[in-house]
Coordinates of C-alpha atoms in Angstrom, one line a residue:
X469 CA 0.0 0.0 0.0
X470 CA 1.1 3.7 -0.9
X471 CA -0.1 6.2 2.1
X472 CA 0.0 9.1 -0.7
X473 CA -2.0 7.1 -3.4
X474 CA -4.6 6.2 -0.3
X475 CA -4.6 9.3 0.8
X476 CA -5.8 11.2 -2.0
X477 CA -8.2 8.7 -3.7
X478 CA -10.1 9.4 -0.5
X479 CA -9.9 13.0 -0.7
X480 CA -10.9 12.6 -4.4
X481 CA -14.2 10.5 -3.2
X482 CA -14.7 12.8 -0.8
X483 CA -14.5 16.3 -3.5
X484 CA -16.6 13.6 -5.7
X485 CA -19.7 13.7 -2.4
X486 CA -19.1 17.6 -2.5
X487 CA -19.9 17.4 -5.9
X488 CA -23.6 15.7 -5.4
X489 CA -23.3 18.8 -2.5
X490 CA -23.0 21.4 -5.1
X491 CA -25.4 20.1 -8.0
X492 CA -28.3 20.8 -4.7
X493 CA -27.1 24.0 -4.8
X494 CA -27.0 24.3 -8.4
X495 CA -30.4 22.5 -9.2
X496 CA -31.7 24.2 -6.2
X497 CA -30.7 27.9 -7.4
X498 CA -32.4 27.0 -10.7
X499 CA -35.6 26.6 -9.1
X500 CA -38.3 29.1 -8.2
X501 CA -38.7 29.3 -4.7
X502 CA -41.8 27.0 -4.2
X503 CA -39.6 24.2 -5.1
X504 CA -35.9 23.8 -3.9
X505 CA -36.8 22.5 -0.6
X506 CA -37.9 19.8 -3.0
X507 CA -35.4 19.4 -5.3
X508 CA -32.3 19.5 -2.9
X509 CA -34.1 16.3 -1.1
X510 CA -33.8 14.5 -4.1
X511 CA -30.4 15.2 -4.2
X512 CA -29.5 14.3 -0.5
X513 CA -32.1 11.5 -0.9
X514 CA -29.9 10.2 -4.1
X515 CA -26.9 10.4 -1.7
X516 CA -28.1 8.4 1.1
X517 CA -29.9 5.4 -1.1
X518 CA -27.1 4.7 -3.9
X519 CA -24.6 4.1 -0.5
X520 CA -26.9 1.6 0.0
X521 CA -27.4 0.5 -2.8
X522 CA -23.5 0.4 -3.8
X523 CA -22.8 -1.7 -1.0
X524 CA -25.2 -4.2 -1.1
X525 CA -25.0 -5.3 -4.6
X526 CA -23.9 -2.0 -7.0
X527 CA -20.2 -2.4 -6.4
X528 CA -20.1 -6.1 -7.0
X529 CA -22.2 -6.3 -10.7
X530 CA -19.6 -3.2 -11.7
X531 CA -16.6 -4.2 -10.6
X532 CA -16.6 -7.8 -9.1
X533 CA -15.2 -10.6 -11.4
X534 CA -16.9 -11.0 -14.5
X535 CA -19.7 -13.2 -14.3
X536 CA -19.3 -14.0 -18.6
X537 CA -18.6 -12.3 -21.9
X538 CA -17.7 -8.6 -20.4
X539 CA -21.6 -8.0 -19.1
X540 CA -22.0 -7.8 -15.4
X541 CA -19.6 -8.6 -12.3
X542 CA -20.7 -11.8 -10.3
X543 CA -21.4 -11.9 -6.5
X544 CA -17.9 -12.0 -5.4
X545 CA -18.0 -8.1 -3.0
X546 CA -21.8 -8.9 -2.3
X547 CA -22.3 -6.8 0.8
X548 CA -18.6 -5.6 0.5
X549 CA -17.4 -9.0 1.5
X550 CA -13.7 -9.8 0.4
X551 CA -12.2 -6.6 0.7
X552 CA -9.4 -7.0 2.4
X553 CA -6.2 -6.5 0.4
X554 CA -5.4 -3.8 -2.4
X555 CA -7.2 -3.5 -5.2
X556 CA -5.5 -5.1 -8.7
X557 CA -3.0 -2.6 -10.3
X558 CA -3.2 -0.1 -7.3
X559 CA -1.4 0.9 -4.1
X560 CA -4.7 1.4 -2.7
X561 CA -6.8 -0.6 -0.5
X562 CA -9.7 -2.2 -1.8
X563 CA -12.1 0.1 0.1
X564 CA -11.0 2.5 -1.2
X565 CA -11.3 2.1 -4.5
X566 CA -15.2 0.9 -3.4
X567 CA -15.8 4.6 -2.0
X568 CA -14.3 6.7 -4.7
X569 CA -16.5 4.2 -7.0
X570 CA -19.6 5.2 -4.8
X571 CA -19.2 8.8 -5.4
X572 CA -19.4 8.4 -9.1
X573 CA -23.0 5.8 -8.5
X574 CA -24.1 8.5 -6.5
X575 CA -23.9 11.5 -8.8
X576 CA -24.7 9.8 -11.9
X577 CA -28.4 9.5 -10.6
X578 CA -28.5 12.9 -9.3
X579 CA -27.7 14.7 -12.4
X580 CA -31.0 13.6 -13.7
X581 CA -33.2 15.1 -11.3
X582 CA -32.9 18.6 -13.1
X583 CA -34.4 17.3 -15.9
X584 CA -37.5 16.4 -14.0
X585 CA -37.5 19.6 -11.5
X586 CA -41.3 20.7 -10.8
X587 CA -43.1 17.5 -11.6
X588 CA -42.5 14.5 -10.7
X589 CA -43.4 12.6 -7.4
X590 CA -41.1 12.7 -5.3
X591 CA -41.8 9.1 -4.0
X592 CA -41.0 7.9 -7.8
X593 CA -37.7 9.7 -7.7
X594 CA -37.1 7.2 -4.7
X595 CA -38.0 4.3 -6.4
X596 CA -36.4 5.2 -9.6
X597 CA -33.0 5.9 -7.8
X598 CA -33.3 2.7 -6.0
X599 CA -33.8 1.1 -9.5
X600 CA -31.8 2.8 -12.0
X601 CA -29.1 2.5 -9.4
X602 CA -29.3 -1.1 -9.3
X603 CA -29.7 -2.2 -12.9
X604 CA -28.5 0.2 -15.0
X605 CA -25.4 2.3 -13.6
X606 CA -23.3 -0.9 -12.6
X607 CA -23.9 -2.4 -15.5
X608 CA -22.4 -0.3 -18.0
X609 CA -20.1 0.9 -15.4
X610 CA -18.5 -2.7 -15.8
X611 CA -18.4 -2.9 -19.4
X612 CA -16.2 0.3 -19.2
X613 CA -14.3 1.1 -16.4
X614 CA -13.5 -2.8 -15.6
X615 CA -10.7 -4.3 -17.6
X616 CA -13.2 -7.4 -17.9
X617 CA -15.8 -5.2 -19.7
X618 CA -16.8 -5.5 -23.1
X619 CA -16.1 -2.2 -24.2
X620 CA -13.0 -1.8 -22.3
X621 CA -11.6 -5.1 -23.9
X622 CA -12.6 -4.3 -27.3
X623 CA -10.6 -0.8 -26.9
X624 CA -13.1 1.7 -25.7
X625 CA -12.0 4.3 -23.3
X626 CA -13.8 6.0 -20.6
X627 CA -11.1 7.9 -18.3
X628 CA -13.4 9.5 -15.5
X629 CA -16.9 8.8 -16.8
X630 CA -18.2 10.4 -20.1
X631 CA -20.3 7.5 -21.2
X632 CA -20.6 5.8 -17.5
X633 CA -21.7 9.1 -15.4
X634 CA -22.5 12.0 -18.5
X635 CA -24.1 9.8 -21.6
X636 CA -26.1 7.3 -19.2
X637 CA -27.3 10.1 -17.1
X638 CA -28.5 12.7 -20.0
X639 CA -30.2 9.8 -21.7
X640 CA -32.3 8.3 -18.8
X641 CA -33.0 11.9 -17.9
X642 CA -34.3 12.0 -22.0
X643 CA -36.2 9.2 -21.6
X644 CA -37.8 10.1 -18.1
X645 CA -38.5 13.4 -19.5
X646 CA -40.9 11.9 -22.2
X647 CA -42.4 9.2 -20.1
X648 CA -43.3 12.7 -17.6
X649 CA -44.7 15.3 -20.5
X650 CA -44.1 18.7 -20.2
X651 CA -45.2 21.0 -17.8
X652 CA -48.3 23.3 -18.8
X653 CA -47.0 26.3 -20.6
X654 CA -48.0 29.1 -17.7
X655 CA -45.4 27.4 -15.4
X656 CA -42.8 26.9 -17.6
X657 CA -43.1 30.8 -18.5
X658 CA -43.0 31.2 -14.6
X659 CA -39.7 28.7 -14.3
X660 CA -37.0 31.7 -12.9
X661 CA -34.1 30.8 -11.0
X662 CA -34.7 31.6 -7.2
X663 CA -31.5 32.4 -6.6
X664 CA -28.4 33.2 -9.2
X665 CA -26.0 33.2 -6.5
X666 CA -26.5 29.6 -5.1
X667 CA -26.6 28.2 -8.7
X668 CA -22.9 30.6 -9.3
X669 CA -22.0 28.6 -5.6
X670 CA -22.9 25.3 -7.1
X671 CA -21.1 25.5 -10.4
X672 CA -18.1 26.8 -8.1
X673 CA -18.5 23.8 -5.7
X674 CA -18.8 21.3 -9.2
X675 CA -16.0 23.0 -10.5
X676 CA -13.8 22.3 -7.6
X677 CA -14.6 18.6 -6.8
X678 CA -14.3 17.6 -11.1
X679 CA -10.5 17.4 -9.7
X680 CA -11.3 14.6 -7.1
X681 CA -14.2 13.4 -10.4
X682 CA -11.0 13.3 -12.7
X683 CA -7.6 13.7 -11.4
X684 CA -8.8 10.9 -8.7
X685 CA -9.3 8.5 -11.8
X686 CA -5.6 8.1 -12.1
X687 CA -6.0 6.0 -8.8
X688 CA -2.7 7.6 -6.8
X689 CA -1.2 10.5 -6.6
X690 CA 1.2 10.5 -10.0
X691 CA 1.8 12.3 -13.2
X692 CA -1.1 11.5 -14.4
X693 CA -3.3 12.9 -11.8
X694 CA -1.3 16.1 -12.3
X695 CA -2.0 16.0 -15.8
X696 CA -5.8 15.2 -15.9
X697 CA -6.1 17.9 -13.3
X698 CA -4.4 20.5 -15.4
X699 CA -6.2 19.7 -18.6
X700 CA -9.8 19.8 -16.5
X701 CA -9.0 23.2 -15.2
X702 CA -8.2 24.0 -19.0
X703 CA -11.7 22.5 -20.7
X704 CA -13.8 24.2 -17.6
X705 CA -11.9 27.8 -18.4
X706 CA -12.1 27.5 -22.1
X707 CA -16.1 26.0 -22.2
X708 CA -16.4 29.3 -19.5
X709 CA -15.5 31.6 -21.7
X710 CA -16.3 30.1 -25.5
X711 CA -20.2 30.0 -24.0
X712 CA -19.7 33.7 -23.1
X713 CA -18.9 34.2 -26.5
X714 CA -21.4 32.3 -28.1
X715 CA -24.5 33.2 -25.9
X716 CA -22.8 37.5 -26.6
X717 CA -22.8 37.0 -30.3
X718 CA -26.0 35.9 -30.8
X719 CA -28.6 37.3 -27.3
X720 CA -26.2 40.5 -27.3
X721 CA -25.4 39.8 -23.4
X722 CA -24.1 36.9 -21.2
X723 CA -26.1 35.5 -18.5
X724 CA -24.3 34.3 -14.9
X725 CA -26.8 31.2 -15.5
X726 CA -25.4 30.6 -18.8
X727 CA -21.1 30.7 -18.1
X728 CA -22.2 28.2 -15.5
X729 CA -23.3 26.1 -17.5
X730 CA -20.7 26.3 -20.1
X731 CA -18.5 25.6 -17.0
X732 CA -19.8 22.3 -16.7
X733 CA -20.0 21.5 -20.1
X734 CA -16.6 22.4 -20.5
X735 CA -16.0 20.0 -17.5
X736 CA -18.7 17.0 -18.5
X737 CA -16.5 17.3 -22.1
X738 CA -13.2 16.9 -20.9
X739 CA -14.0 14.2 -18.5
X740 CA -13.7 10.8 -20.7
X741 CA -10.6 12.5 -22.4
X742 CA -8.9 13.7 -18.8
X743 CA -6.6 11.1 -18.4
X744 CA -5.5 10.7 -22.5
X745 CA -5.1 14.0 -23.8
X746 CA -2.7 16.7 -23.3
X747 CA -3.1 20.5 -22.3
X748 CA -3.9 21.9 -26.2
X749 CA -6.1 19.3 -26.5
X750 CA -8.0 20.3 -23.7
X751 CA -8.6 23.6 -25.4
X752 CA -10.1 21.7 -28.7
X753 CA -12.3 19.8 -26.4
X754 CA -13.9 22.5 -24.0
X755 CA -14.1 24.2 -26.9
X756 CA -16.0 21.8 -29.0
X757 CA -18.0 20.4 -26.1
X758 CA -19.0 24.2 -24.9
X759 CA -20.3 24.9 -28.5
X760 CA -22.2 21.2 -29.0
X761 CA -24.0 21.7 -25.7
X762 CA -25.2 25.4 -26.4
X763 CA -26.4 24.9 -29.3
X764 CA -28.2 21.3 -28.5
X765 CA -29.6 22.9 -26.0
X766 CA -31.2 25.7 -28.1
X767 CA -32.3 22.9 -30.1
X768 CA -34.3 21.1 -27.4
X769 CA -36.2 23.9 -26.5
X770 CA -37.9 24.3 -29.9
X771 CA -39.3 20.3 -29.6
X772 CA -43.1 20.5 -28.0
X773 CA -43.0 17.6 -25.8
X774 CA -39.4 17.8 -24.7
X775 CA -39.3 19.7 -21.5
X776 CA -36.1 19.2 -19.7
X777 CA -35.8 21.8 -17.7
X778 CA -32.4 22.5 -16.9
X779 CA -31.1 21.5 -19.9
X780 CA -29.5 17.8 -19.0
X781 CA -29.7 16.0 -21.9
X782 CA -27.6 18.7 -23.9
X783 CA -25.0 19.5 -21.1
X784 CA -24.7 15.9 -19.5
X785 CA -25.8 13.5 -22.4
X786 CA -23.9 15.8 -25.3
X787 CA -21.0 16.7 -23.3
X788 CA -20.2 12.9 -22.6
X789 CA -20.9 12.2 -26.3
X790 CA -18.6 14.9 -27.7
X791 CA -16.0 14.0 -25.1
X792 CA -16.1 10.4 -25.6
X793 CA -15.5 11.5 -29.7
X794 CA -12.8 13.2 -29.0
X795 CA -10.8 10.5 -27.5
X796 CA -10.8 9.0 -30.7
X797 CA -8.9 12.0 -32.0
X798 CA -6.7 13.1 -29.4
X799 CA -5.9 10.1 -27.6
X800 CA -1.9 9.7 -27.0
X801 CA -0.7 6.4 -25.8
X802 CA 2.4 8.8 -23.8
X803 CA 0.0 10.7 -21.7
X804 CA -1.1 7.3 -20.3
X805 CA 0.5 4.0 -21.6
X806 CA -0.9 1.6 -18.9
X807 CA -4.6 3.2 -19.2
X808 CA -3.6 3.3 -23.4
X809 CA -2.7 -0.1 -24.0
X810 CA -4.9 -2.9 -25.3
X811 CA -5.8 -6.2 -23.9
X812 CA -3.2 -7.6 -26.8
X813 CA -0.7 -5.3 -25.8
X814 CA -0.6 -3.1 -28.7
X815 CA -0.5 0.9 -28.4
X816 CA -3.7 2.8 -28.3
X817 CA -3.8 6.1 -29.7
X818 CA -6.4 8.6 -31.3
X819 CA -7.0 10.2 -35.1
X820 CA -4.3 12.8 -34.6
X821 CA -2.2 9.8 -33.6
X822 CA -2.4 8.3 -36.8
X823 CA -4.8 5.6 -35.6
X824 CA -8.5 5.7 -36.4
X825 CA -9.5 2.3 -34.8
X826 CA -9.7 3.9 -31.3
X827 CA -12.5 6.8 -32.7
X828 CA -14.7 3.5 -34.2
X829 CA -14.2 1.9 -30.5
X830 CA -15.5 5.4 -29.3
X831 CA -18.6 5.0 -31.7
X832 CA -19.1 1.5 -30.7
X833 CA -19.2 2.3 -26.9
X834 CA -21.7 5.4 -27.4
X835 CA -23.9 3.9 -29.3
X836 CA -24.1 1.0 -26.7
X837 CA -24.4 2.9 -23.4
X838 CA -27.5 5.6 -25.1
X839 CA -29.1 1.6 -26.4
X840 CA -29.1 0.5 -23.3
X841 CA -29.9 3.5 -21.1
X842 CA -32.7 4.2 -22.8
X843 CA -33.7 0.6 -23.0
X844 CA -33.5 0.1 -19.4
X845 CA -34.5 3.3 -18.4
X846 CA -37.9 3.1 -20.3
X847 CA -38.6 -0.1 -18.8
X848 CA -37.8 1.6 -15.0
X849 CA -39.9 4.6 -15.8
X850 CA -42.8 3.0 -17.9
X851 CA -43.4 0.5 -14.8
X852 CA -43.1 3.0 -12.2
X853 CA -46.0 5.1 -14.0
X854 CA -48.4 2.3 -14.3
X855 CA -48.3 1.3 -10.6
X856 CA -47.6 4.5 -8.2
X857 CA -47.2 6.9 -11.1
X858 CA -44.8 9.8 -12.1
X859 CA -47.0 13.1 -12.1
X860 CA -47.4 15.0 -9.4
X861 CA -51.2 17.3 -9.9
X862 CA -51.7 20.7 -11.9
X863 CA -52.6 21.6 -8.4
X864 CA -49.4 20.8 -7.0
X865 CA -47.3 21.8 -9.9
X866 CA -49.1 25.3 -9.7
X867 CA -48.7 25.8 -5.8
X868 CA -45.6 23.9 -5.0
X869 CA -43.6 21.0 -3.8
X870 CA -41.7 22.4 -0.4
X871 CA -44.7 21.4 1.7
X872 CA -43.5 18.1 3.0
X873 CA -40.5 19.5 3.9
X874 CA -40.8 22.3 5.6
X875 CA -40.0 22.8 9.2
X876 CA -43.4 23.9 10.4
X877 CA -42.3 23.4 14.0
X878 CA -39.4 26.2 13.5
X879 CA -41.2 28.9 11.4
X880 CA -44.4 31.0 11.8
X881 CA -47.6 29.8 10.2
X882 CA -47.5 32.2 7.1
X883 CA -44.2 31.6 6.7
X884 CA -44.6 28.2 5.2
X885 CA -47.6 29.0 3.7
X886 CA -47.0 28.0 -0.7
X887 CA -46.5 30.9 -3.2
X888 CA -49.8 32.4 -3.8
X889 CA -50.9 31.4 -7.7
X890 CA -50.9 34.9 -9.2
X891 CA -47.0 35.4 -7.6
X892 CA -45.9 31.9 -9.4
X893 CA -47.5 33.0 -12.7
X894 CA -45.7 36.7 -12.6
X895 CA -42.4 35.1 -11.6

């Protein structure tokens, strides 16, 4: 065991928590007032039932020992039994790997509940965590982050969670947010962020724990940590400011909302490509994934029945898509030649590279991960609708979702009374 490589994979799990932290406070910002009590329980609820979840039997279908053909993990860390030891190809104890690995199951979940913010129940979001957590995440998870995998073995490469965390997330939020319908047209026109500054504090707190999310995936504390922490503080500047530059040039103005958002695009983009790519690169990528996201998410609001409401699919699901892409281009087997070489011991490098195998991998690997997501996910959603339902009523989407959280012992009466109707429909 290495003390410094243990040491900071557990402070990376524990900036990868903060993260789920910080996407409340994001999410929650985004939200009119009548509804962030709501939509930060989700997030804390997500955080509380994945642990569960992970331990039990999440951590053995990713990442215990494949169970036949690269598909799913058998039984072998069932209720994290037989973890003594390091984990293989680590100066890391095996629990620790586990918990950084939790951090990512827990996220992945929580990303989606923007997508679904002011309608749905909030006792589906518990049973669609429970699932989706269960038979969806640690399944792909294994076909790409475990050297068993399928994709992993057939030359696909994930470096921090563009298909696993970004794809699978924007997709199942996607499908979810068809299975739901869109809210009625008044309250989307009333949909204003309750508080800028808690969603700038959230983007600040994302932007700070993506070094645990990507520098962390090097497993120790090495050159390549170093170097997939420089390049993500590259992508998150240069997505920052190219968003700036788009939203200017064609609103005439940039909105605080907005660079946020091109922060984490910039971030979601550069997060399959982190541990692969070098520091010009990173520019290309946050770039690339800044402008794909913008403009995808323009796109989405123009289709009727697509209501996503703060914009997941486009910044989550696109980013991971663009960034997985670009691995195939920039790849270089020097930045990383364990994580780089192929289960035949070849070299493993990207378009610029001279090698376009790797980019047809990429393809391959997207194409399965959005298949299945949205296969799975439908299934999980479509079931959950016919027996306890998704919807919450017009009546509750008009007045608000606080009420079962609020303190009522702690505040006055007309304190936690909900928004009165005319005040939600002027904003």
């Amino acid at each position: 065991m290495n003390t410094g490589d243990t040491a900071w994979v557990l402070i990376s799990a524990a900036l990868v928590l903060f993260m789920t932290v910080g996407l409340a406070f994001f999410y929650g910002g985004l939200e009119p007032r009548r509804n962030v009590l709501h939509m930060v329980a989700m997030n804390f609820f997500t955080i509380a039932i994945v642990t569960l979840t992970w331990v039990t039997l999440g951590f053995t279908l990713a990442f215990g020992p494949d169970a036949g053909h690269g598909l799913i993990g058998n039984l072998h860390y069932a209720g994290l039994a037989n973890m003594s030891g390091l984990w293989p190809g680590t100066h890391i104890p095996k629990l620790d790997f586990m918990a950084f690995q939790m951090m990512f199951a827990i996220i992945t979940p929580a990303l989606i509940t923007g997508a679904l913010a002011g309608r749905l129940k909030f006792q589906a979001w518990i049973a669609i965590c429970i699932g989706w957590s269960l038979v969806v995440y640690p399944i792909i998870a294994h076909w790409v982050f475990d050297p068993a995998g399928w994709i992993y073995r057939l030359g696909g490469r994930d470096f921090a969670g563009g298909a696993v965390v970004h794809i699978s997330a924007g997709v199942a939020a996607a499908v979810l947010v068809l299975l739901l319908r869109p809210r009625a047209a008044a309250a989307v026109a009333a949909y204003r962020p309750s508080s800028v500054p808690t969603v700038l504090l959230g983007a600040g707190i994302l932007w700070f724990g993506w070094f645990g999310f990507n520098a962390g995936s090097a497993l120790g504390a090495n050159q390549l940590a170093a170097s997939a922490f420089a390049v993500t503080e590259i992508a998150a500047a240069t997505g920052f400011l190219v968003w700036a530059a788009i939203e200017y040039r064609l609103t005439g103005r940039t909105t605080l909302v907005g660079l946020s958002t091109g922060a984490v695009a910039g971030l979601a983009t550069i997060t399959p490509a982190a541990g692969y790519v070098g520091p010009l690169p990173a520019i290309a990528i946050g770039a690339a994934g800044a402008a794909a996201c913008y403009f995808a998410g323009a796109a989405a609001k123009k289709i009727k029945r697509f209501d996503d409401a703060f914009g997941v699919t486009a910044t989550h699901g696109v980013g991971g898509l663009v960034g997985m892409l670009m691995v195939g281009i920039f790849a270089r087997y020097s930045t990383n030649t364990a994580g780089l070489t192929a289960t035949n011991g070849s070299h493993i490098n990207g378009l610029t590279a001279g090698d376009g195998s790797l980019l047809w991998h990429q393809t391959l690997a997207v194409l399965a991960v959005i298949g299945f997501t949205a296969l799975l996910t439908y299934a999980l959603g479509a079931t959950i609708r016919a027996t306890i339902g998704l919807r919450i009523t017009s009546e509750q989407e008009s007045l608000g979702l606080n009420d079962m959280f609020q303190d009522t012992d702690r505040r006055a009466p007309s304190a936690i009374q909900p928004e009165p109707v005319a005040a939600v429909r002027g904003g």
